[in-house]
mmCIF file of C-alpha atoms in Angstrom:
data_model
loop_
_atom_site.group_PDB
_atom_site.id
_atom_site.type_symbol
_atom_site.label_atom_id
_atom_site.label_comp_id
_atom_site.label_asym_id
_atom_site.label_seq_id
_atom_site.Cartn_x
_atom_site.Cartn_y
_atom_site.Cartn_z
ATOM 1 C CA PRO A 1 -31.785 157.748 77.799
ATOM 2 C CA GLU A 2 -28.337 157.487 75.851
ATOM 3 C CA ALA A 3 -26.895 160.131 78.097
ATOM 4 C CA PHE A 4 -27.104 157.475 81.026
ATOM 5 C CA GLU A 5 -24.437 155.486 79.148
ATOM 6 C CA LYS A 6 -22.122 158.314 79.843
ATOM 7 C CA TYR A 7 -22.697 158.727 83.605
ATOM 8 C CA ASP A 8 -20.144 157.426 85.952
ATOM 9 C CA LEU A 9 -21.206 154.744 88.739
ATOM 10 C CA ASP A 10 -21.425 157.675 91.393
ATOM 11 C CA LEU A 11 -24.121 159.441 89.254
ATOM 12 C CA LEU A 12 -25.828 156.412 88.551
ATOM 13 C CA PHE A 13 -26.095 155.295 92.213
ATOM 14 C CA PHE A 14 -27.224 158.805 92.969
ATOM 15 C CA VAL A 15 -30.097 158.769 90.549
ATOM 16 C CA PHE A 16 -31.190 155.503 91.601
ATOM 17 C CA TYR A 17 -31.137 156.070 95.383
ATOM 18 C CA PHE A 18 -32.476 159.624 95.225
ATOM 19 C CA GLN A 19 -34.855 159.712 92.287
ATOM 20 C CA ILE A 20 -37.100 156.940 93.629
ATOM 21 C CA GLY A 21 -40.174 156.146 91.484
ATOM 22 C CA THR A 22 -39.022 158.175 88.460
ATOM 23 C CA TYR A 23 -38.247 157.185 85.011
ATOM 24 C CA GLN A 24 -34.669 158.486 85.595
ATOM 25 C CA GLN A 25 -34.254 155.606 88.454
ATOM 26 C CA HIS A 26 -35.639 153.046 85.839
ATOM 27 C CA LEU A 27 -32.977 154.356 83.343
ATOM 28 C CA ALA A 28 -30.120 154.141 86.032
ATOM 29 C CA ALA A 29 -31.014 150.804 87.146
ATOM 30 C CA LYS A 30 -30.995 149.691 83.508
ATOM 31 C CA GLU A 31 -27.633 150.991 82.873
ATOM 32 C CA LEU A 32 -26.112 149.553 86.235
ATOM 33 C CA LYS A 33 -27.506 146.096 84.913
ATOM 34 C CA LYS A 34 -25.674 146.654 81.630
ATOM 35 C CA LEU A 35 -22.468 147.185 83.776
ATOM 36 C CA ALA A 36 -23.046 143.806 85.384
ATOM 37 C CA TRP A 37 -24.358 145.098 88.677
ATOM 38 C CA ARG A 38 -27.445 143.118 90.332
ATOM 39 C CA PHE A 39 -29.843 144.545 92.769
ATOM 40 C CA HIS A 40 -30.405 142.569 95.984
ATOM 41 C CA THR A 41 -33.990 143.116 97.032
ATOM 42 C CA LYS A 42 -33.571 141.897 100.715
ATOM 43 C CA TYR A 43 -30.564 144.202 101.306
ATOM 44 C CA HIS A 44 -31.543 147.093 98.770
ATOM 45 C CA THR A 45 -28.063 147.113 97.704
ATOM 46 C CA TRP A 46 -26.289 146.699 94.229
ATOM 47 C CA PHE A 47 -23.731 144.000 93.944
ATOM 48 C CA GLN A 48 -21.270 143.110 91.302
ATOM 49 C CA ARG A 49 -19.186 139.571 90.854
ATOM 50 C CA HIS A 50 -15.768 140.368 92.108
ATOM 51 C CA GLU A 51 -14.778 136.938 90.618
ATOM 52 C CA GLU A 52 -16.527 133.836 89.367
ATOM 53 C CA PRO A 53 -18.578 132.149 92.124
ATOM 54 C CA LYS A 54 -16.840 129.528 94.173
ATOM 55 C CA GLN A 55 -20.124 127.670 94.606
ATOM 56 C CA THR A 56 -23.196 127.678 92.428
ATOM 57 C CA ALA A 57 -26.499 125.964 93.133
ATOM 58 C CA PRO A 58 -30.019 126.130 91.572
ATOM 59 C CA ASP A 59 -31.214 128.781 94.398
ATOM 60 C CA PHE A 60 -27.715 130.539 94.996
ATOM 61 C CA GLU A 61 -24.228 131.357 94.310
ATOM 62 C CA ARG A 62 -21.396 131.739 96.738
ATOM 63 C CA GLY A 63 -18.276 134.007 96.178
ATOM 64 C CA THR A 64 -16.655 137.388 96.522
ATOM 65 C CA TYR A 65 -18.706 140.615 95.581
ATOM 66 C CA VAL A 66 -18.138 144.227 95.267
ATOM 67 C CA TYR A 67 -21.282 145.948 96.642
ATOM 68 C CA PHE A 68 -22.315 149.569 96.800
ATOM 69 C CA ASP A 69 -22.529 150.857 100.449
ATOM 70 C CA LYS A 70 -25.104 153.639 100.123
ATOM 71 C CA GLU A 71 -24.591 154.713 103.856
ATOM 72 C CA SER A 72 -20.731 155.514 103.182
ATOM 73 C CA TRP A 73 -21.104 156.111 99.592
ATOM 74 C CA CYS A 74 -18.429 153.917 98.535
ATOM 75 C CA LYS A 75 -17.794 150.326 96.871
ATOM 76 C CA ARG A 76 -16.962 147.503 99.513
ATOM 77 C CA ILE A 77 -15.938 143.810 99.137
ATOM 78 C CA LYS A 78 -17.946 141.035 100.724
ATOM 79 C CA TYR A 79 -16.294 137.783 100.913
ATOM 80 C CA ASP A 80 -17.879 134.330 100.874
ATOM 81 C CA PHE A 81 -21.205 135.934 100.234
ATOM 82 C CA ALA A 82 -24.236 133.772 99.184
ATOM 83 C CA PHE A 83 -26.312 135.502 96.806
ATOM 84 C CA GLU A 84 -29.905 133.742 97.021
ATOM 85 C CA TYR A 85 -31.382 134.186 93.634
ATOM 86 C CA GLN A 86 -34.831 134.635 95.216
ATOM 87 C CA TYR A 87 -33.514 138.101 95.991
ATOM 88 C CA LEU A 88 -32.272 139.022 92.676
ATOM 89 C CA GLU A 89 -34.472 141.651 91.024
ATOM 90 C CA ASP A 90 -34.821 140.531 87.704
ATOM 91 C CA ASP A 91 -37.179 143.209 85.979
ATOM 92 C CA THR A 92 -35.737 143.326 82.553
ATOM 93 C CA ASN A 93 -38.000 146.212 81.493
#
């Protein structure tokens, strides 16, 4: 498991998206969360704040996010995105 701390983002995303249902996927997700990435369950996509949210409310936050586009296999920026907390994957195990 300590090896996952040394993996770069590309490899972590690869393990997460291509080792589905495995312990390795769990470890990759755990490491991505340590790096402040958050999984959006509606879009099945990892997001990370690009800056502090412009707006916060009890059920969402709005701002600019970096997200990992698994189709193009690259990071992209999403401006004025509302991240609804109901779609935040929060399994901390």
